[in-house]
Tab-separated table of C-alpha atoms and ligand atoms in Angstrom:
chain	number	residue	atom	x	y	z
A	1	MET	CA	24.505	-13.502	-0.467
A	2	LEU	CA	22.720	-11.015	-2.804
A	3	ILE	CA	20.422	-8.723	-0.785
A	4	VAL	CA	18.094	-5.941	-1.972
A	5	HIS	CA	17.705	-3.185	0.495
A	6	LYS	CA	14.842	-0.635	0.138
A	7	TYR	CA	14.883	2.655	2.037
A	8	GLY	CA	11.581	4.679	2.219
A	9	GLY	CA	11.065	8.413	2.335
A	10	THR	CA	11.753	8.844	6.120
A	11	SER	CA	14.864	6.896	5.959
A	12	VAL	CA	16.346	9.115	3.261
A	13	GLY	CA	14.429	12.209	4.548
A	14	SER	CA	17.585	14.389	5.047
A	15	LEU	CA	21.187	14.448	4.025
A	16	GLU	CA	22.240	13.109	7.424
A	17	ARG	CA	19.837	10.199	7.015
A	18	ILE	CA	21.245	9.417	3.629
A	19	THR	CA	24.680	9.175	5.211
A	20	ASN	CA	23.213	6.792	7.759
A	21	VAL	CA	21.844	4.697	4.878
A	22	ALA	CA	25.242	4.655	3.151
A	23	THR	CA	26.787	3.430	6.416
A	24	ARG	CA	24.302	0.567	6.690
A	25	VAL	CA	24.800	-0.349	3.080
A	26	ALA	CA	28.617	-0.362	3.534
A	27	ARG	CA	28.206	-2.469	6.609
A	28	ALA	CA	26.189	-5.109	4.638
A	29	ARG	CA	28.888	-5.077	2.015
A	30	ASP	CA	31.630	-5.579	4.702
A	31	GLU	CA	29.698	-8.575	5.862
A	32	GLY	CA	30.377	-10.087	2.449
A	33	ASN	CA	27.103	-9.471	0.576
A	34	ASP	CA	26.387	-8.040	-2.765
A	35	VAL	CA	23.853	-5.262	-2.320
A	36	VAL	CA	21.314	-3.591	-4.632
A	37	VAL	CA	19.581	-0.574	-3.051
A	38	VAL	CA	16.238	0.774	-4.024
A	39	VAL	CA	15.359	4.210	-2.816
A	40	SER	CA	12.226	6.354	-2.423
A	41	ALA	CA	12.093	10.115	-2.757
A	42	MET	CA	12.949	12.122	0.368
A	43	SER	CA	9.834	12.330	2.517
A	44	GLY	CA	7.373	14.847	1.514
A	45	GLU	CA	9.020	15.262	-1.956
A	46	THR	CA	6.473	13.392	-4.050
A	47	ASN	CA	3.584	15.402	-2.433
A	48	LYS	CA	5.531	18.666	-3.068
A	49	LEU	CA	5.910	17.824	-6.713
A	50	ILE	CA	2.128	17.003	-7.019
A	51	ASP	CA	1.364	20.373	-5.464
A	52	PHE	CA	3.694	22.100	-7.960
A	53	ALA	CA	1.766	20.531	-10.879
A	54	LYS	CA	-1.593	21.505	-9.228
A	55	TYR	CA	-0.490	25.124	-9.279
A	56	PHE	CA	-0.832	25.041	-12.993
A	57	SER	CA	-3.587	22.601	-13.612
A	58	GLU	CA	-6.466	20.723	-11.850
A	59	ASN	CA	-5.987	17.775	-14.049
A	60	PRO	CA	-2.338	17.578	-15.318
A	61	SER	CA	-1.420	15.286	-18.091
A	62	LYS	CA	-0.536	11.799	-16.502
A	63	ARG	CA	2.489	11.392	-18.769
A	64	GLU	CA	3.973	14.680	-17.559
A	65	MET	CA	3.129	13.792	-13.931
A	66	ASP	CA	5.335	10.692	-14.345
A	67	MET	CA	8.151	12.773	-15.755
A	68	LEU	CA	7.846	14.886	-12.759
A	69	LEU	CA	7.253	12.492	-9.954
A	70	SER	CA	10.038	10.007	-11.011
A	71	SER	CA	12.536	12.794	-10.530
A	72	GLY	CA	12.280	12.634	-6.681
A	73	GLU	CA	13.557	9.109	-6.568
A	74	ARG	CA	16.417	9.995	-9.106
A	75	VAL	CA	17.691	12.614	-6.610
A	76	THR	CA	17.978	10.240	-3.790
A	77	ALA	CA	19.577	7.430	-5.861
A	78	ALA	CA	22.283	9.808	-7.106
A	79	LEU	CA	22.932	11.287	-3.604
A	80	LEU	CA	23.176	7.910	-2.046
A	81	ALA	CA	25.661	6.716	-4.671
A	82	ILE	CA	27.805	9.793	-4.056
A	83	ALA	CA	27.646	9.185	-0.276
A	84	LEU	CA	28.660	5.601	-0.713
A	85	GLN	CA	31.614	6.512	-2.965
A	86	GLU	CA	32.601	9.000	-0.298
A	87	GLN	CA	32.655	6.053	2.266
A	88	GLY	CA	34.920	4.132	-0.149
A	89	VAL	CA	32.225	1.912	-1.585
A	90	ASP	CA	32.009	1.581	-5.289
A	91	ALA	CA	28.552	2.383	-6.362
A	92	ILE	CA	26.396	3.401	-9.413
A	93	ALA	CA	23.093	5.107	-9.475
A	94	MET	CA	20.498	3.980	-12.086
A	95	THR	CA	16.994	5.132	-13.109
A	96	GLY	CA	14.316	2.640	-13.563
A	97	ARG	CA	14.987	2.529	-17.304
A	98	GLN	CA	18.709	1.937	-16.854
A	99	ALA	CA	17.930	-0.823	-14.361
A	100	GLY	CA	15.918	-2.541	-17.249
A	101	ILE	CA	12.408	-2.089	-15.701
A	102	LYS	CA	9.640	-2.216	-18.319
A	103	THR	CA	6.006	-1.449	-17.548
A	104	ASP	CA	2.659	-1.249	-19.206
A	105	ARG	CA	1.319	2.019	-20.524
A	106	PHE	CA	-0.827	3.072	-17.583
A	107	HIS	CA	0.791	6.302	-16.536
A	108	THR	CA	0.824	7.072	-12.741
A	109	TYR	CA	-0.219	3.404	-11.974
A	110	ALA	CA	1.751	1.238	-14.202
A	111	ARG	CA	2.509	-2.408	-13.683
A	112	ILE	CA	5.946	-3.862	-14.135
A	113	GLU	CA	5.871	-6.192	-17.133
A	114	SER	CA	9.426	-7.339	-17.125
A	115	ILE	CA	12.882	-6.530	-15.958
A	116	ASP	CA	16.021	-7.079	-17.974
A	117	PRO	CA	18.745	-7.491	-15.216
A	118	THR	CA	21.704	-7.450	-17.556
A	119	ALA	CA	22.864	-3.974	-16.637
A	120	MET	CA	22.434	-4.532	-12.864
A	121	ASN	CA	24.142	-7.892	-13.057
A	122	ASN	CA	27.134	-6.468	-14.949
A	123	GLU	CA	27.668	-3.757	-12.288
A	124	ILE	CA	27.304	-6.303	-9.443
A	125	ALA	CA	29.907	-8.549	-11.148
A	126	ALA	CA	32.105	-5.458	-11.330
A	127	GLY	CA	31.940	-5.248	-7.592
A	128	LYS	CA	29.526	-2.281	-7.365
A	129	VAL	CA	26.635	-1.473	-5.222
A	130	VAL	CA	23.711	-0.617	-7.618
A	131	VAL	CA	21.418	2.118	-6.341
A	132	VAL	CA	18.184	2.131	-8.276
A	133	ALA	CA	15.561	5.008	-8.264
A	134	GLY	CA	12.366	3.238	-7.078
A	135	PHE	CA	8.781	3.788	-8.093
A	136	GLN	CA	9.472	4.033	-11.903
A	137	GLY	CA	10.030	2.212	-15.145
A	138	ILE	CA	9.578	2.828	-18.798
A	139	ASN	CA	6.812	1.932	-21.234
A	140	GLU	CA	7.033	0.711	-24.832
A	141	ASP	CA	7.016	4.359	-26.160
A	142	GLY	CA	10.001	5.057	-24.055
A	143	SER	CA	8.119	7.283	-21.722
A	144	VAL	CA	8.800	7.208	-17.935
A	145	THR	CA	6.061	5.608	-15.832
A	146	THR	CA	5.479	5.448	-12.147
A	147	LEU	CA	4.029	2.623	-10.159
A	148	GLY	CA	1.360	4.159	-7.785
A	149	ARG	CA	1.986	5.665	-4.405
A	150	GLY	CA	4.289	3.677	-2.144
A	151	GLY	CA	5.541	2.024	-5.384
A	152	SER	CA	9.188	1.815	-4.448
A	153	ASP	CA	8.325	-1.223	-2.402
A	154	LEU	CA	7.082	-2.785	-5.592
A	155	SER	CA	10.398	-1.917	-7.428
A	156	ALA	CA	12.437	-3.592	-4.611
A	157	VAL	CA	10.398	-6.771	-4.729
A	158	ALA	CA	10.438	-6.969	-8.559
A	159	ILE	CA	14.228	-6.375	-8.652
A	160	ALA	CA	14.753	-8.966	-5.924
A	161	GLY	CA	12.778	-11.420	-8.030
A	162	ALA	CA	14.589	-10.588	-11.246
A	163	LEU	CA	18.041	-10.904	-9.629
A	164	ASN	CA	17.017	-13.971	-7.768
A	165	ALA	CA	18.283	-12.225	-4.453
A	166	ASP	CA	18.317	-14.141	-1.188
A	167	ALA	CA	16.109	-11.483	0.571
A	168	CYS	CA	14.426	-8.200	0.087
A	169	GLU	CA	14.871	-6.018	3.210
A	170	ILE	CA	12.450	-3.110	3.375
A	171	TYR	CA	13.669	-0.373	5.743
A	172	SER	CA	11.298	2.222	7.217
A	173	ASP	CA	10.777	4.085	10.476
A	174	VAL	CA	9.134	1.014	12.196
A	175	ASP	CA	11.117	-2.061	13.013
A	176	GLY	CA	8.627	-4.516	11.607
A	177	ILE	CA	5.045	-5.378	11.110
A	178	TYR	CA	2.975	-4.826	14.168
A	179	THR	CA	-0.528	-6.121	15.180
A	180	THR	CA	-1.733	-2.661	14.200
A	181	ASP	CA	-0.225	0.719	13.371
A	182	PRO	CA	1.909	1.498	16.496
A	183	ARG	CA	1.129	5.125	15.984
A	184	ILE	CA	-2.436	4.502	16.816
A	185	GLU	CA	-1.999	1.841	19.451
A	186	PRO	CA	1.217	1.981	21.379
A	187	LYS	CA	0.484	-1.440	22.860
A	188	ALA	CA	0.675	-3.076	19.364
A	189	GLN	CA	3.029	-6.023	19.351
A	190	LYS	CA	5.750	-6.677	16.800
A	191	MET	CA	5.335	-9.994	14.822
A	192	ASP	CA	8.374	-12.239	13.965
A	193	PHE	CA	6.617	-13.662	11.007
A	194	ILE	CA	3.506	-12.966	8.954
A	195	SER	CA	2.202	-14.950	5.898
A	196	TYR	CA	1.926	-13.283	2.489
A	197	GLU	CA	-1.727	-13.870	2.550
A	198	GLU	CA	-2.303	-11.964	5.849
A	199	MET	CA	0.129	-9.165	4.935
A	200	LEU	CA	-1.614	-8.760	1.642
A	201	GLU	CA	-4.915	-8.293	3.416
A	202	LEU	CA	-3.482	-5.795	5.944
A	203	ALA	CA	-1.730	-3.779	3.197
A	204	SER	CA	-4.807	-3.812	0.888
A	205	LEU	CA	-6.942	-2.767	3.881
A	206	GLY	CA	-4.881	0.338	4.658
A	207	ALA	CA	-1.747	-0.663	6.594
A	208	LYS	CA	0.589	1.321	4.413
A	209	VAL	CA	3.779	-0.176	5.978
A	210	LEU	CA	4.009	-2.134	2.735
A	211	GLN	CA	2.422	-1.392	-0.647
A	212	ASN	CA	-0.133	-4.069	-1.297
A	213	ARG	CA	1.012	-4.738	-4.852
A	214	SER	CA	4.491	-5.359	-3.609
A	215	VAL	CA	3.213	-8.091	-1.291
A	216	GLU	CA	1.160	-9.677	-4.108
A	217	LEU	CA	4.219	-9.818	-6.390
A	218	ALA	CA	6.385	-11.241	-3.521
A	219	LYS	CA	3.984	-14.010	-2.981
A	220	LYS	CA	3.930	-14.788	-6.697
A	221	LEU	CA	7.748	-14.654	-7.119
A	222	LYS	CA	8.332	-16.248	-3.588
A	223	VAL	CA	10.562	-13.311	-2.655
A	224	LYS	CA	11.225	-13.292	1.131
A	225	ILE	CA	10.611	-9.821	2.571
A	226	VAL	CA	12.016	-8.644	5.803
A	227	ALA	CA	10.603	-5.409	7.264
A	228	LYS	CA	13.117	-3.617	9.353
A	229	SER	CA	13.955	-0.152	10.726
A	230	SER	CA	16.741	2.012	9.231
A	231	PHE	CA	17.217	3.615	12.708
A	232	SER	CA	17.883	0.393	14.732
A	233	ASP	CA	19.369	-3.022	14.498
A	234	ALA	CA	16.180	-4.790	15.845
A	235	GLU	CA	15.286	-8.116	14.215
A	236	GLY	CA	12.399	-7.117	11.947
A	237	THR	CA	9.475	-9.244	10.650
A	238	VAL	CA	9.695	-11.887	7.938
A	239	ILE	CA	6.920	-12.028	5.387
A	240	GLY	CA	6.800	-15.460	3.722
A	241	GLU	CA	4.901	-18.600	2.914
A	242	GLU	CA	2.528	-19.806	5.568
A	243	ASN	CA	3.869	-22.872	7.401
A	244	LYS	CA	1.169	-25.377	7.876
A	245	GLU	CA	2.882	-26.698	11.170
A	246	MET	CA	2.452	-23.262	12.762
A	247	GLU	CA	-0.524	-22.795	14.850
A	248	GLU	CA	-2.975	-20.631	13.043
A	249	VAL	CA	-3.545	-17.404	14.883
A	250	LEU	CA	-7.128	-16.432	14.984
A	251	VAL	CA	-6.633	-12.769	14.367
A	252	SER	CA	-3.228	-11.422	13.366
A	253	GLY	CA	-3.837	-7.748	12.967
A	254	ILE	CA	-6.146	-4.696	12.675
A	255	ALA	CA	-5.873	-2.320	9.696
A	256	LEU	CA	-7.283	1.190	9.232
A	257	ASP	CA	-8.138	2.924	5.918
A	258	ARG	CA	-8.958	6.569	6.307
A	259	ASN	CA	-9.229	7.116	2.577
A	260	GLN	CA	-12.829	6.057	2.283
A	261	ALA	CA	-16.145	7.759	1.253
A	262	ARG	CA	-19.615	6.397	1.266
A	263	VAL	CA	-22.273	6.830	-1.361
A	264	THR	CA	-25.919	6.116	-0.468
A	265	LEU	CA	-28.488	5.853	-3.091
A	266	ARG	CA	-32.130	5.857	-1.941
A	267	GLY	CA	-35.253	4.872	-3.767
A	268	VAL	CA	-33.386	3.178	-6.733
A	269	SER	CA	-35.788	1.571	-9.206
A	270	ASP	CA	-35.601	-2.154	-8.487
A	271	ARG	CA	-35.424	-3.564	-11.999
A	272	PRO	CA	-33.068	-6.244	-13.441
A	273	GLY	CA	-29.900	-4.653	-14.700
A	274	ILE	CA	-29.900	-1.538	-12.726
A	275	ALA	CA	-26.843	-2.570	-10.509
A	276	ALA	CA	-25.053	-3.676	-13.703
A	277	GLU	CA	-25.660	-0.206	-15.280
A	278	ILE	CA	-24.494	1.711	-12.264
A	279	PHE	CA	-21.381	-0.345	-11.540
A	280	ASN	CA	-20.435	-0.663	-15.142
A	281	LYS	CA	-20.500	3.097	-15.461
A	282	LEU	CA	-18.325	3.475	-12.360
A	283	ALA	CA	-15.864	0.890	-13.582
A	284	HIS	CA	-15.725	2.660	-17.025
A	285	GLU	CA	-14.653	5.825	-15.248
A	286	GLN	CA	-11.972	3.778	-13.351
A	287	ILE	CA	-13.626	4.424	-10.020
A	288	ASN	CA	-12.598	1.694	-7.580
A	289	VAL	CA	-15.770	0.441	-5.777
A	290	ASP	CA	-15.067	-1.421	-2.549
A	291	MET	CA	-17.961	-2.403	-0.277
A	292	ILE	CA	-21.436	-2.633	-1.694
A	293	ILE	CA	-24.799	-3.183	0.195
A	294	GLN	CA	-28.339	-3.403	-1.204
A	295	ASN	CA	-31.334	-3.544	1.026
A	296	ALA	CA	-34.334	-5.769	0.515
A	297	SER	CA	-36.659	-4.121	-1.935
A	298	ASN	CA	-39.720	-2.201	-0.795
A	299	ASP	CA	-42.475	-0.798	-3.076
A	300	GLY	CA	-40.509	-1.315	-6.196
A	301	THR	CA	-37.485	0.641	-5.003
A	302	THR	CA	-34.352	-0.270	-2.992
A	303	ASN	CA	-31.487	1.442	-1.299
A	304	LEU	CA	-27.974	0.890	-2.424
A	305	GLY	CA	-24.729	1.892	-0.655
A	306	PHE	CA	-21.071	1.589	-1.568
A	307	THR	CA	-17.649	2.917	-0.811
A	308	VAL	CA	-15.049	4.569	-2.971
A	309	PRO	CA	-11.599	6.091	-2.338
A	310	GLN	CA	-12.057	9.785	-1.058
A	311	SER	CA	-10.135	11.037	-4.087
A	312	GLU	CA	-12.740	9.418	-6.394
A	313	LEU	CA	-15.739	10.779	-4.681
A	314	ALA	CA	-16.243	13.804	-6.928
A	315	ASN	CA	-15.995	11.536	-9.965
A	316	ALA	CA	-18.509	9.118	-8.440
A	317	LYS	CA	-20.938	11.948	-7.715
A	318	ALA	CA	-20.745	13.061	-11.361
A	319	VAL	CA	-21.476	9.504	-12.559
A	320	MET	CA	-24.431	9.073	-10.160
A	321	GLU	CA	-25.967	12.351	-11.130
A	322	ALA	CA	-26.350	11.039	-14.710
A	323	PHE	CA	-28.684	8.347	-13.248
A	324	ASP	CA	-31.083	10.693	-11.507
A	325	HIS	CA	-34.133	9.386	-13.344
A	326	ASP	CA	-33.545	5.978	-11.653
A	327	ILE	CA	-32.532	7.166	-8.248
A	328	GLY	CA	-34.813	8.780	-5.674
A	329	GLY	CA	-32.074	10.624	-3.679
A	330	MET	CA	-28.387	10.388	-2.907
A	331	ASP	CA	-25.989	11.269	-0.130
A	332	PHE	CA	-22.215	11.456	-0.183
A	333	ASP	CA	-20.186	11.100	3.009
A	334	ASP	CA	-16.354	11.388	3.092
A	335	SER	CA	-16.038	11.495	6.933
A	336	VAL	CA	-16.014	7.689	7.229
A	337	CYS	CA	-13.161	5.079	7.619
A	338	LYS	CA	-12.797	1.376	7.337
A	339	VAL	CA	-11.381	-0.762	10.116
A	340	SER	CA	-10.572	-4.347	9.345
A	341	VAL	CA	-9.740	-7.489	11.376
A	342	VAL	CA	-7.404	-9.961	9.593
A	343	GLY	CA	-6.477	-13.425	10.471
A	344	VAL	CA	-6.179	-16.746	8.641
A	345	GLY	CA	-7.504	-18.567	11.639
A	346	MET	CA	-10.981	-17.175	10.984
A	347	LYS	CA	-11.427	-19.748	8.322
A	348	SER	CA	-11.928	-22.382	10.859
A	349	HIS	CA	-13.456	-20.501	13.864
A	350	SER	CA	-16.868	-18.929	14.421
A	351	GLY	CA	-17.682	-16.000	16.528
A	352	VAL	CA	-14.890	-13.719	15.284
A	353	ALA	CA	-17.290	-11.259	13.664
A	354	ALA	CA	-19.778	-11.347	16.578
A	355	ALA	CA	-16.887	-10.325	18.958
A	356	ALA	CA	-16.074	-7.392	16.723
A	357	PHE	CA	-19.591	-6.161	16.519
A	358	THR	CA	-20.113	-6.521	20.252
A	359	ALA	CA	-16.943	-4.686	21.080
A	360	LEU	CA	-17.859	-1.741	18.896
A	361	ALA	CA	-21.381	-1.658	20.195
A	362	ASN	CA	-20.046	-1.485	23.779
A	363	GLU	CA	-18.205	1.676	22.770
A	364	ASN	CA	-21.451	3.045	21.082
A	365	ILE	CA	-19.752	2.965	17.658
A	366	ASN	CA	-22.267	2.542	14.927
A	367	ILE	CA	-21.244	0.236	12.129
A	368	GLU	CA	-22.461	1.776	8.744
A	369	MET	CA	-21.323	-1.207	6.466
A	370	ILE	CA	-19.835	-4.572	6.868
A	371	SER	CA	-18.100	-6.939	4.414
A	372	THR	CA	-16.351	-10.215	5.122
A	373	SER	CA	-14.059	-12.739	3.367
A	374	GLU	CA	-12.522	-15.992	4.587
A	375	ILE	CA	-9.748	-14.171	6.448
A	376	LYS	CA	-11.096	-10.631	7.075
A	377	ILE	CA	-13.948	-8.546	8.478
A	378	SER	CA	-14.163	-4.936	7.417
A	379	MET	CA	-16.457	-2.324	8.949
A	380	VAL	CA	-17.144	1.211	7.924
A	381	VAL	CA	-17.528	3.630	10.803
A	382	ALA	CA	-17.541	7.415	11.161
A	383	GLU	CA	-14.111	8.879	10.843
A	384	LYS	CA	-14.173	10.420	14.327
A	385	TYR	CA	-14.226	6.841	15.889
A	386	ALA	CA	-11.184	5.607	13.791
A	387	GLU	CA	-8.614	5.330	16.560
A	388	LEU	CA	-11.116	4.236	19.202
A	389	ALA	CA	-12.321	1.456	16.859
A	390	VAL	CA	-8.802	0.315	16.153
A	391	ARG	CA	-7.840	0.142	19.869
A	392	THR	CA	-11.097	-1.529	20.918
A	393	LEU	CA	-10.714	-4.326	18.288
A	394	HIS	CA	-6.988	-4.651	19.105
A	395	SER	CA	-7.845	-5.300	22.670
A	396	VAL	CA	-10.896	-7.514	22.233
A	397	TYR	CA	-8.741	-10.144	20.313
A	398	LYS	CA	-6.018	-9.720	23.038
A	399	LEU	CA	-3.492	-8.537	20.455
A	400	ASP	CA	-1.730	-6.458	23.153
A	401	GLN	CA	-0.726	-9.488	25.087
B	1	LIG	P1	8.217	4.449	4.049
B	1	LIG	O1	8.057	5.911	3.833
B	1	LIG	O2	9.577	3.979	4.445
B	1	LIG	O3	7.831	3.619	2.779
B	1	LIG	P2	5.686	4.172	5.269
B	1	LIG	O4	5.449	5.414	5.932
B	1	LIG	O5	5.046	3.851	4.016
B	1	LIG	O6	7.387	4.006	5.196
B	1	LIG	O7	5.407	2.915	6.277
B	1	LIG	C1	5.774	2.945	7.646
B	1	LIG	C2	4.599	3.407	8.508
B	1	LIG	O8	3.561	2.364	8.343
B	1	LIG	C3	4.871	3.387	9.951
B	1	LIG	O9	5.393	4.646	10.397
B	1	LIG	C4	3.510	3.108	10.685
B	1	LIG	O10	2.930	4.259	11.211
B	1	LIG	C5	2.689	2.606	9.487
B	1	LIG	N1	2.001	1.290	9.768
B	1	LIG	C6	0.638	1.134	9.495
B	1	LIG	N2	0.265	-0.119	9.909
B	1	LIG	C7	1.352	-0.664	10.435
B	1	LIG	C8	1.569	-2.062	11.012
B	1	LIG	N3	0.679	-2.945	11.116
B	1	LIG	N4	2.844	-2.344	11.418
B	1	LIG	C9	3.855	-1.405	11.349
B	1	LIG	N5	3.628	-0.154	10.782
B	1	LIG	C10	2.459	0.220	10.377
B	2	LIG	N1	7.805	8.472	-3.580
B	2	LIG	C1	6.738	7.590	-3.962
B	2	LIG	C2	5.547	7.959	-3.020
B	2	LIG	O1	5.573	8.764	-2.212
B	2	LIG	C3	7.030	6.210	-3.930
B	2	LIG	C4	7.484	5.574	-2.629
B	2	LIG	O2	7.852	6.283	-1.659
B	2	LIG	O3	7.492	4.387	-2.536
B	2	LIG	O4	4.425	7.360	-3.135
B	3	LIG	MG1	5.889	3.156	2.102
């Protein structure tokens, strides 16, 4: 079998841990597999590099940021290859470019456009373990690009797809996908299986155990992901195609996104085109708007609320101030978070949302915004209630049993 292993920051967080990873890779080889390994930077390294750049500039050039950030993964790839060689395993480290990963031009958030697997295949055929620096590729100018935070997951899935690997095993400090973040709710239960669709919702709604774009790509390329721990031999969780025979679970998990900020616009002139103007301008500034609510109009004006990532709040503020002739008043609040309930079974059951609202009301947690789709319900609440809201929802759907 050909297996892709991906080790995240915690798993390669120290030299001892890199030795541990080398031992695991050597074992997979001894079991008769070809192995390609994708690594993250050592934990904390990417943030440290970002802080270095901020020392010089509030708004560093994105091209140079990619030069800088891609170095973290390069260090771990080289160290792991050396550690493997020391254990008698023939290994070769590659950068994203050397592994044939081409991306679009969008520095710091590039998309993978294609992978030329020739170099990796040649090394595999020569009996080597290929260790690829995750999170990076190269654009048509030949500049290094990075794939967005958590992007090594995406590198691993894309490589597994390009090499037609039998599985993509993603190793972190948890031994699988749980019904919610086990750091918040110790009673969370590990799942044996979760569908791409549900995992994509959980990841997009804040469960950072997998990067959402990696799940999207796995679904598209039909790459089987197995989420496992690099510190144990526990079974892990398979992420794959939903099986129609399986009984649809009503709710499969609860996600929390702390990176939310709320913008409230009061007394907005209620004329055709105003929402288009506001949201076009935000889109033009590449500000990601998530939930939107507009109240019923009253005396020719209306109230409009929406959420943006916390890191984009300052930009959103600047954009809104340019509209002040159309807006009576505005508030900005970055002490909010979003809790979400996810489950494919919601498609065919009623009362799921009502149960969530009742449970939060019983804890006196005020819901500031709500949005729903076929398989999820998201609610914005004050940040101070984040953990309580997650635990309350986790228990109301009996996920701890
Ligand atoms: P890595 O650094 O290896 O990429 P991450 O820190 O990105 O690992 O992801 C692992 C973390 O994801 C866990 O430590 C856990 O706290 C968090 N997490 C959030 N939601 C979940 C969930 N539903 N199941 C498991 N882990 C979760
Ligand atoms: N090192 C990068 C980050 O911290 C990519 C990754 O770990 O997946 O976002
Ligand atoms: Mg991660």
